[in-house]
Short mmCIF file of C-alpha atoms in Angstrom, two decimals:
data_model
loop_
_atom_site.label_atom_id
_atom_site.label_comp_id
_atom_site.label_asym_id
_atom_site.label_seq_id
_atom_site.Cartn_x
_atom_site.Cartn_y
_atom_site.Cartn_z
CA MET A 247 -91.98 85.66 41.43
CA LEU A 248 -93.80 87.37 44.27
CA SER A 249 -96.87 85.52 43.27
CA LEU A 250 -95.51 82.34 44.61
CA ARG A 251 -94.98 83.53 47.81
CA LEU A 252 -97.07 82.22 50.64
CA ASP A 253 -97.95 83.73 54.14
CA ASN A 254 -95.84 83.30 57.29
CA ASN A 255 -98.49 80.98 58.93
CA ALA A 256 -99.22 78.77 55.93
CA ARG A 257 -99.50 75.13 56.94
CA PHE A 258 -97.07 74.02 54.07
CA SER A 259 -94.41 76.63 53.00
CA ASN A 260 -92.57 76.76 49.56
CA LYS A 261 -89.53 75.23 51.17
CA GLN A 262 -91.20 71.87 52.69
CA ILE A 263 -93.27 71.77 49.12
CA LEU A 264 -89.97 71.60 47.78
CA ALA A 265 -88.99 69.42 50.33
CA PHE A 266 -91.25 66.73 49.59
CA LEU A 267 -91.18 67.36 45.83
CA ILE A 268 -88.07 66.93 44.72
CA PRO A 269 -86.90 63.28 46.22
CA ILE A 270 -90.40 62.02 44.24
CA PHE A 271 -88.83 64.07 41.08
CA PHE A 272 -85.22 62.46 41.50
CA GLU A 273 -87.46 58.60 41.84
CA GLN A 274 -89.67 59.75 39.15
CA LEU A 275 -86.47 60.16 36.73
CA MET A 276 -84.38 57.24 38.47
CA LEU A 277 -87.30 55.14 37.62
CA ALA A 278 -87.41 56.77 33.54
CA GLY A 279 -83.98 55.97 33.99
CA LEU A 280 -84.50 52.10 34.47
CA GLY A 281 -87.12 52.18 31.66
CA ILE A 282 -84.66 53.68 29.54
CA ALA A 283 -81.69 51.13 30.14
CA ASP A 284 -84.24 48.45 30.21
CA THR A 285 -85.25 49.20 26.35
CA PHE A 286 -81.32 50.18 25.50
CA MET A 287 -80.01 46.45 26.70
CA VAL A 288 -82.76 44.98 25.01
CA SER A 289 -82.79 46.67 21.92
CA PHE A 290 -79.30 44.71 21.78
CA LEU A 291 -81.12 41.52 20.95
CA GLY A 292 -83.02 43.30 17.74
CA GLU A 293 -85.82 45.44 16.92
CA SER A 294 -88.50 42.45 17.54
CA SER A 295 -87.11 41.64 20.99
CA VAL A 296 -87.81 45.48 21.40
CA ALA A 297 -91.15 45.13 20.01
CA GLY A 298 -91.75 42.01 21.95
CA VAL A 299 -91.33 43.33 25.46
CA ALA A 300 -93.15 46.59 24.41
CA LEU A 301 -96.15 44.57 24.68
CA VAL A 302 -95.59 43.13 27.59
CA ASN A 303 -94.85 46.64 28.59
CA ARG A 304 -98.36 47.65 28.15
CA ILE A 305 -99.59 44.87 30.21
CA ASP A 306 -97.34 45.40 32.99
CA ASN A 307 -98.40 49.26 32.75
CA PHE A 308 -101.71 48.37 32.93
CA VAL A 309 -101.74 46.21 36.07
CA LYS A 310 -98.84 48.29 38.03
CA GLN A 311 -100.91 51.49 37.44
CA PHE A 312 -104.14 50.03 38.81
CA LEU A 313 -101.96 48.86 41.83
CA LEU A 314 -100.52 52.21 41.78
CA ALA A 315 -103.77 54.11 41.97
CA LEU A 316 -105.27 51.72 44.72
CA ALA A 317 -102.36 52.19 47.26
CA GLN A 318 -102.56 56.37 46.66
CA GLY A 319 -106.03 56.06 46.63
CA GLY A 320 -106.08 54.56 49.90
CA SER A 321 -103.30 56.59 51.62
CA VAL A 322 -105.93 60.01 50.59
CA ILE A 323 -107.64 58.03 54.12
CA MET A 324 -104.52 58.17 55.73
CA SER A 325 -103.16 61.23 55.15
CA GLN A 326 -106.70 63.16 56.10
CA TYR A 327 -106.47 61.47 59.51
CA ILE A 328 -102.84 62.43 60.01
CA GLY A 329 -104.67 65.95 59.36
CA ALA A 330 -107.18 65.39 61.79
CA ARG A 331 -104.76 64.13 64.02
CA ASP A 332 -106.17 60.84 64.57
CA ASP A 333 -103.13 58.58 65.16
CA GLU A 334 -104.98 55.45 65.68
CA LYS A 335 -107.14 55.41 62.84
CA ALA A 336 -104.49 56.72 60.16
CA SER A 337 -102.90 53.51 61.56
CA LEU A 338 -105.61 51.12 61.08
CA SER A 339 -105.78 52.91 57.60
CA LEU A 340 -101.87 52.21 56.78
CA LYS A 341 -102.59 48.52 57.36
CA ASN A 342 -105.80 48.30 55.46
CA ASN A 343 -104.51 49.60 52.39
CA ILE A 344 -101.22 47.43 52.52
CA ARG A 345 -103.22 44.31 52.63
CA ILE A 346 -105.94 45.44 50.00
CA VAL A 347 -103.44 46.31 47.66
CA ILE A 348 -101.53 42.72 47.76
CA LEU A 349 -104.48 40.72 48.13
CA VAL A 350 -105.93 42.28 44.41
CA ALA A 351 -101.84 41.88 43.13
CA LEU A 352 -102.21 38.07 44.36
CA ALA A 353 -105.44 37.93 42.58
CA ILE A 354 -104.61 39.39 39.08
CA MET A 355 -101.23 37.40 39.29
CA SER A 356 -103.10 34.48 39.37
CA LEU A 357 -105.22 35.40 36.44
CA MET A 358 -102.35 36.18 34.72
CA VAL A 359 -100.59 33.07 35.04
CA ILE A 360 -103.63 30.97 34.24
CA PHE A 361 -104.75 32.79 31.11
CA ARG A 362 -101.38 34.28 29.89
CA PRO A 363 -101.56 32.58 26.09
CA LEU A 364 -105.02 33.67 25.88
CA VAL A 365 -104.68 37.45 26.93
CA LEU A 366 -101.78 38.01 24.29
CA LYS A 367 -103.27 36.22 21.97
CA PHE A 368 -106.57 38.37 22.56
CA LEU A 369 -104.41 41.64 22.58
CA PHE A 370 -101.85 41.34 20.22
CA GLY A 371 -103.00 38.75 17.68
CA GLY A 372 -102.11 41.48 14.95
CA ALA A 373 -98.33 41.33 15.86
CA GLU A 374 -96.17 39.29 14.13
CA ALA A 375 -95.19 35.36 15.09
CA ASP A 376 -91.87 35.78 16.86
CA VAL A 377 -92.61 39.33 18.58
CA LEU A 378 -95.45 37.25 20.22
CA GLU A 379 -93.28 34.53 21.13
CA ILE A 380 -90.59 37.14 22.68
CA SER A 381 -93.56 38.35 24.71
CA ASN A 382 -94.79 35.10 26.11
CA GLN A 383 -91.00 34.80 27.21
CA CYS A 384 -91.36 37.94 29.36
CA PHE A 385 -94.85 37.78 30.50
CA SER A 386 -94.42 34.26 32.04
CA ILE A 387 -91.91 35.60 34.45
CA THR A 388 -93.25 39.12 34.91
CA ALA A 389 -96.78 38.22 35.79
CA PHE A 390 -95.21 36.49 38.57
CA SER A 391 -93.52 40.19 40.35
CA TYR A 392 -96.77 41.72 40.85
CA PRO A 393 -97.57 41.02 44.52
CA PHE A 394 -93.89 42.84 44.73
CA VAL A 395 -94.99 45.72 42.63
CA ALA A 396 -97.78 46.16 44.95
CA LEU A 397 -95.76 45.47 47.99
CA TYR A 398 -93.75 48.33 46.89
CA TYR A 399 -96.38 50.91 45.64
CA ALA A 400 -98.47 50.28 48.97
CA CYS A 401 -95.39 51.29 51.15
CA SER A 402 -93.85 53.98 49.13
CA ALA A 403 -97.50 55.95 49.54
CA SER A 404 -97.46 54.96 53.29
CA PHE A 405 -94.63 57.32 53.72
CA ARG A 406 -95.54 59.71 51.60
CA ALA A 407 -99.08 60.18 53.36
CA MET A 408 -96.95 60.88 56.21
CA GLY A 409 -94.83 63.62 54.70
CA GLU A 410 -92.19 61.33 53.95
CA SER A 411 -90.41 61.97 50.50
CA LYS A 412 -87.23 60.45 50.82
CA ILE A 413 -87.68 57.17 52.26
CA PRO A 414 -89.44 55.57 48.50
CA SER A 415 -86.90 57.83 46.45
CA VAL A 416 -83.67 56.25 48.47
CA ALA A 417 -85.52 53.06 47.53
CA SER A 418 -86.21 53.54 44.40
CA ILE A 419 -82.60 54.57 43.47
CA VAL A 420 -81.51 51.07 45.08
CA MET A 421 -83.98 49.18 42.96
CA MET A 422 -82.73 51.00 40.33
CA ILE A 423 -79.31 50.45 40.97
CA VAL A 424 -79.84 46.31 41.20
CA SER A 425 -82.08 46.21 38.51
CA LEU A 426 -79.63 47.44 36.31
CA ILE A 427 -76.79 45.26 37.55
CA LEU A 428 -78.79 42.09 37.39
CA LYS A 429 -80.17 43.30 33.49
CA TYR A 430 -76.51 43.79 32.47
CA LEU A 431 -75.28 39.91 34.04
CA PHE A 432 -78.53 38.55 32.97
CA ILE A 433 -78.94 39.88 29.11
CA LEU A 434 -75.45 40.57 28.05
CA LYS A 435 -73.56 38.04 30.56
CA LEU A 436 -75.61 34.74 30.96
CA ASP A 437 -77.45 35.21 27.31
CA LEU A 438 -81.35 35.22 29.16
CA GLY A 439 -82.54 37.05 26.72
CA VAL A 440 -85.76 38.61 27.41
CA ARG A 441 -86.17 36.53 30.32
CA GLY A 442 -83.38 38.60 31.47
CA THR A 443 -85.05 41.56 32.04
CA ALA A 444 -88.04 40.29 33.44
CA LEU A 445 -86.03 38.57 35.94
CA SER A 446 -84.10 41.69 37.12
CA THR A 447 -87.44 43.30 37.88
CA LEU A 448 -88.77 40.75 39.92
CA ILE A 449 -85.80 40.23 42.17
CA ALA A 450 -85.34 43.89 42.41
CA MET A 451 -88.76 44.85 43.15
CA ALA A 452 -89.13 42.24 45.88
CA LEU A 453 -86.25 43.24 47.62
CA VAL A 454 -86.79 46.77 47.55
CA GLY A 455 -90.51 45.80 48.54
CA GLY A 456 -89.49 44.17 51.73
CA ILE A 457 -86.83 47.01 52.83
CA LEU A 458 -89.80 49.48 52.74
CA LEU A 459 -91.97 47.20 54.72
CA VAL A 460 -89.51 46.72 57.25
CA MET A 461 -88.96 50.35 57.43
CA LEU A 462 -92.60 51.63 57.90
CA HIS A 463 -92.42 49.04 61.21
CA SER A 464 -89.81 51.71 62.73
CA PRO A 465 -91.11 53.55 65.41
CA HIS A 466 -89.90 56.97 64.40
CA ASN A 467 -92.30 57.58 61.82
CA LYS A 468 -95.35 59.39 62.48
CA ILE A 469 -97.40 56.42 62.09
CA PRO A 470 -95.34 53.03 62.56
CA LEU A 471 -96.59 49.99 61.06
CA GLY A 472 -97.97 47.11 63.18
CA GLY A 473 -99.91 44.03 63.69
CA LEU A 474 -100.08 43.39 59.72
CA LEU A 475 -101.06 40.01 60.18
CA LYS A 476 -103.12 40.51 63.04
CA PRO A 477 -107.16 39.85 61.81
CA ASP A 478 -108.15 43.59 62.81
CA PHE A 479 -109.81 44.78 59.28
CA LYS A 480 -112.27 46.88 60.91
CA ARG A 481 -115.04 46.98 58.11
CA GLU A 482 -116.09 50.62 58.37
CA ASN A 483 -112.56 51.29 58.15
CA VAL A 484 -112.27 49.02 55.16
CA PHE A 485 -115.16 50.30 53.05
CA ARG A 486 -113.67 53.89 53.31
CA ILE A 487 -110.31 52.99 51.73
CA LEU A 488 -112.36 50.97 49.07
CA LYS A 489 -114.27 53.71 48.31
CA VAL A 490 -111.66 56.15 47.96
CA SER A 491 -108.94 53.59 46.07
CA PHE A 492 -111.21 51.77 43.85
CA PRO A 493 -112.54 54.75 42.24
CA ASN A 494 -109.32 55.72 41.93
CA GLY A 495 -107.80 52.06 40.75
CA ILE A 496 -110.54 52.28 37.77
CA GLU A 497 -110.19 55.36 36.77
CA GLN A 498 -106.24 54.34 35.96
CA ALA A 499 -107.40 50.63 34.99
CA MET A 500 -109.32 52.36 32.28
CA PHE A 501 -106.69 54.43 31.11
CA GLN A 502 -104.19 51.34 30.66
CA LEU A 503 -107.13 49.53 29.11
CA GLY A 504 -107.25 52.19 26.63
CA ALA A 505 -103.32 52.12 26.21
CA LEU A 506 -103.88 48.02 26.15
CA ALA A 507 -106.04 48.90 23.19
CA ILE A 508 -104.20 51.73 21.26
CA ALA A 509 -100.89 49.26 21.92
CA GLY A 510 -103.10 46.12 19.95
CA LEU A 511 -103.71 48.90 17.19
CA ILE A 512 -100.07 49.57 17.02
CA SER A 513 -99.36 46.02 17.07
CA GLY A 514 -100.86 45.68 13.44
CA LEU A 515 -98.08 48.92 11.60
CA GLY A 516 -95.20 46.74 11.70
CA THR A 517 -92.11 46.05 14.13
CA ALA A 518 -90.53 49.75 13.25
CA ALA A 519 -94.03 51.66 14.63
CA ILE A 520 -94.34 49.16 17.83
CA ALA A 521 -90.43 49.93 18.49
CA ALA A 522 -91.08 53.69 18.21
CA ASP A 523 -93.78 53.40 20.64
CA GLN A 524 -91.90 51.62 23.10
CA ILE A 525 -88.48 53.66 22.60
CA ALA A 526 -90.85 56.84 23.03
CA ARG A 527 -92.77 55.52 26.42
CA SER A 528 -89.11 54.70 27.96
CA LEU A 529 -88.24 58.42 26.80
CA THR A 530 -91.49 60.40 27.83
CA PRO A 531 -90.87 60.07 31.42
CA LEU A 532 -87.91 62.14 31.68
CA VAL A 533 -90.92 64.77 30.64
CA HIS A 534 -93.81 64.18 32.99
CA ALA A 535 -91.37 62.97 35.74
CA ILE A 536 -91.90 66.44 37.38
CA GLY A 537 -95.70 66.22 36.41
CA SER A 538 -96.17 62.90 38.26
CA ALA A 539 -94.30 64.21 41.67
CA PHE A 540 -96.43 67.11 41.77
CA VAL A 541 -99.59 64.80 41.41
CA ALA A 542 -97.99 63.00 44.52
CA VAL A 543 -97.53 66.31 45.98
CA MET A 544 -101.40 67.11 45.92
CA MET A 545 -103.00 64.21 46.68
CA MET A 546 -100.84 63.97 50.15
CA LEU A 547 -101.38 68.26 50.82
CA ILE A 548 -104.53 68.49 50.04
CA GLY A 549 -105.86 65.25 52.07
CA GLN A 550 -103.81 66.84 54.97
CA CYS A 551 -105.76 70.30 54.55
CA MET A 552 -108.81 68.20 53.74
CA GLY A 553 -108.85 66.00 56.86
CA ALA A 554 -107.95 69.44 58.87
CA ASN A 555 -111.20 71.07 57.74
CA SER A 556 -109.85 73.65 55.78
CA PRO A 557 -111.24 73.74 52.08
CA ASP A 558 -110.07 77.34 51.77
CA GLU A 559 -106.22 75.92 51.96
CA ALA A 560 -106.72 72.96 49.41
CA LYS A 561 -108.23 75.39 46.99
CA LYS A 562 -104.94 78.28 47.89
CA TYR A 563 -102.67 75.41 47.79
CA THR A 564 -103.98 73.41 44.62
CA LYS A 565 -103.84 76.97 42.75
CA HIS A 566 -100.12 77.73 44.45
CA ILE A 567 -98.54 74.21 43.33
CA LEU A 568 -100.08 74.43 39.79
CA LYS A 569 -98.08 77.37 39.43
CA ILE A 570 -95.20 75.84 40.15
CA ASP A 571 -96.10 72.48 38.08
CA TYR A 572 -95.96 74.63 34.88
CA ILE A 573 -93.21 76.35 35.58
CA PHE A 574 -91.18 72.90 36.49
CA THR A 575 -92.93 71.38 33.43
CA PHE A 576 -91.57 74.23 30.76
CA ILE A 577 -88.21 73.73 32.03
CA CYS A 578 -88.35 69.76 31.58
CA ALA A 579 -89.41 70.05 28.04
CA VAL A 580 -87.08 72.61 27.09
CA LEU A 581 -84.40 70.61 28.20
CA PHE A 582 -85.82 67.48 26.83
CA ILE A 583 -85.85 68.56 23.25
CA ALA A 584 -82.35 69.83 23.60
CA PHE A 585 -80.94 66.18 24.16
CA MET A 586 -84.18 64.71 22.07
CA LYS A 587 -81.85 63.59 18.94
CA PRO A 588 -78.96 62.33 20.93
CA LEU A 589 -81.32 60.07 23.34
CA ILE A 590 -82.61 58.50 20.24
CA SER A 591 -79.39 57.71 18.57
CA LEU A 592 -78.87 55.87 21.56
CA PHE A 593 -81.23 52.94 20.39
CA ASP A 594 -79.97 49.94 18.09
CA VAL A 595 -82.88 50.56 15.91
CA SER A 596 -83.98 51.64 12.30
CA ALA A 597 -83.66 54.62 10.66
CA GLU A 598 -87.46 54.56 10.18
CA ALA A 599 -88.20 53.42 14.03
CA GLN A 600 -85.86 56.55 15.11
CA THR A 601 -88.10 59.26 12.75
CA PHE A 602 -91.26 57.81 14.07
CA THR A 603 -89.72 58.36 17.62
CA TYR A 604 -88.48 62.09 17.25
CA ALA A 605 -92.27 62.85 15.76
CA ILE A 606 -93.97 61.46 18.27
CA LEU A 607 -91.57 62.79 20.98
CA MET A 608 -92.30 66.59 19.99
CA ILE A 609 -95.86 65.96 19.84
CA TYR A 610 -95.95 64.58 23.60
CA THR A 611 -93.79 67.26 25.12
CA ILE A 612 -95.21 70.62 23.38
CA GLY A 613 -98.53 68.97 24.50
CA SER A 614 -97.10 68.34 28.02
CA VAL A 615 -96.60 71.63 28.43
CA LEU A 616 -99.75 72.48 27.97
CA PHE A 617 -101.80 70.48 29.22
CA TYR A 618 -100.42 67.63 31.59
CA PRO A 619 -100.26 70.00 34.75
CA THR A 620 -104.31 71.00 34.64
CA SER A 621 -105.00 67.36 33.39
CA PHE A 622 -103.03 65.60 36.02
CA ALA A 623 -102.29 67.85 39.10
CA VAL A 624 -106.17 69.42 39.66
CA ALA A 625 -106.93 65.61 38.79
CA GLY A 626 -104.89 64.69 41.78
CA ALA A 627 -106.12 67.82 43.58
CA LEU A 628 -109.73 66.83 43.09
CA ARG A 629 -108.62 63.08 44.24
CA GLY A 630 -106.92 64.20 47.69
CA THR A 631 -110.35 65.63 48.38
CA GLY A 632 -112.06 62.22 47.65
CA ASP A 633 -113.94 63.29 44.63
CA THR A 634 -112.45 60.34 43.13
CA LYS A 635 -115.53 59.17 40.76
CA PHE A 636 -115.94 62.33 39.21
CA VAL A 637 -112.17 62.08 38.42
CA MET A 638 -112.76 58.62 37.08
CA MET A 639 -115.54 58.73 35.33
CA VAL A 640 -114.27 61.61 33.50
CA ALA A 641 -110.90 60.28 32.83
CA SER A 642 -112.78 57.40 31.66
CA ALA A 643 -115.00 58.98 29.48
CA SER A 644 -112.64 60.70 27.74
CA MET A 645 -110.23 57.73 27.61
CA PHE A 646 -112.66 55.86 25.66
CA ILE A 647 -114.33 58.59 23.51
CA PHE A 648 -111.06 60.62 22.50
CA ARG A 649 -108.02 58.41 23.22
CA ILE A 650 -109.29 55.32 21.79
CA GLY A 651 -111.75 56.77 18.95
CA ALA A 652 -109.55 59.64 18.13
CA ALA A 653 -106.58 57.44 18.38
CA TYR A 654 -108.32 55.12 15.42
CA ILE A 655 -109.64 58.11 13.30
CA PHE A 656 -106.10 59.89 13.14
CA THR A 657 -103.99 56.38 12.64
CA TYR A 658 -106.25 55.30 9.83
CA ALA A 659 -108.86 57.97 8.16
CA PHE A 660 -105.94 60.48 8.03
CA ASP A 661 -103.12 58.14 7.54
CA LEU A 662 -100.66 59.31 10.76
CA GLY A 663 -99.90 55.96 11.26
CA VAL A 664 -98.50 55.15 14.99
CA ILE A 665 -98.07 59.29 15.12
CA GLY A 666 -101.93 59.31 14.88
CA ALA A 667 -102.05 57.46 18.34
CA TRP A 668 -99.94 60.09 20.36
CA VAL A 669 -102.07 62.89 18.78
CA ALA A 670 -105.29 61.34 20.11
CA MET A 671 -103.42 61.04 23.59
CA VAL A 672 -102.80 65.29 23.73
CA SER A 673 -106.18 65.56 22.39
CA ASP A 674 -107.53 63.16 25.61
CA TRP A 675 -105.87 66.23 27.63
CA VAL A 676 -107.34 68.90 26.29
CA ILE A 677 -111.03 67.37 27.62
CA ARG A 678 -109.48 66.45 30.81
CA THR A 679 -108.13 69.96 31.05
CA THR A 680 -111.35 71.39 30.34
CA ILE A 681 -113.63 69.22 32.62
CA PHE A 682 -110.81 69.25 35.83
CA ALA A 683 -110.78 73.01 35.65
CA ILE A 684 -114.51 73.82 35.19
CA ARG A 685 -114.91 71.10 38.55
CA PHE A 686 -112.31 72.97 40.67
CA LYS A 687 -113.62 76.44 39.74
CA LYS A 688 -117.62 75.55 40.76
CA GLY A 689 -115.84 74.37 44.41
CA LYS A 690 -118.42 71.18 45.11
CA TRP A 691 -115.52 69.45 45.99
CA GLN A 692 -115.39 71.47 49.08
CA ASN A 693 -117.84 69.59 50.60
CA ASN A 694 -116.82 66.28 50.34
CA LYS A 695 -116.18 64.02 53.49
CA VAL A 696 -114.28 60.64 53.12
CA ILE A 697 -113.60 60.16 57.05
#
């Protein structure tokens, strides 16, 4: 472990890195647990309900990941101002980032509410009629949760940009508890069906988002929130945020658009395949939760290093955190494989769906150990430097060429069915790993200036 030691005068010690990482990791686990519990409860309503909710979850993930990426991208500007010790501009960036993300969420919500039937028919027209009807019931409620999702993500990203990861993590635990209690009541007691799972998510997100917004006003914060409704957007600051956040958001939108395209592909493979895909997606966060936490760590630390005009430190911390990421990812993967079969057996679906799920998860877990850290953590470091356009272009091209293109080839040409779509996902990671590693090694990102 000598290679993981840092100098005594290092900007961030290993203890500080872990103090920032661990709450985010547990937050990711809580969200994973929520997804597993959601799918588990819905499974009691039948395999068609699992499939119907799975299709809506694909749309929700598209919107949520786009909003999350916007929030995280905007928080890069805030973290760089913090690194530069410019509290006034950091405060303005905090306000503008929240405003931008919520306004975008309101626009998306309006479009989804108006065009909901058309969206479902266009994306999943190949699904069975009862599955589509269940999707429509669920989506009629989840679309209204998007502004609250935006508020939650924007506030969480703001706290992390300040180096405070405990508050959003505790908030996620509260959200999980509230959501689980409501799901139990709405689905199993009040017999609201799939509408119950959607309604519980909406209420939990609204509650926690509101609490985080109030807490951001505390004078004890490094950068307190104030005057959110005051019309002081300041064009230059907004443009700086959009320059980083929108490429980040577009990257995630392309990623999720690819996921939607693959969902459309899977929707024609039968109910067992859709159910297996949904169960696998609810369980995979147990593997990549640690990787997602490291992405957040990378963006905050590298952003502050670059804001302090110290690209050498940014380079050092990227390599250092990547080593730790690989170690933790391997440990999580080993534990996950040990408990994989008992976890799959919890879901009340057919034996065929469970067999598909096991094969998918083995492919995903092995691929994660080999390629997830370099595919995502290095990309997070590049985003922290402001290199979001390059990351966006690479991720988008890789998505359409390798994940979507390869998914159709593996699924139909090689007759791998739903498993082929997950093999294609790993092939996408291989390409990202190669390109991001080359980009980082060449060092062009060291000349980026975003503030």
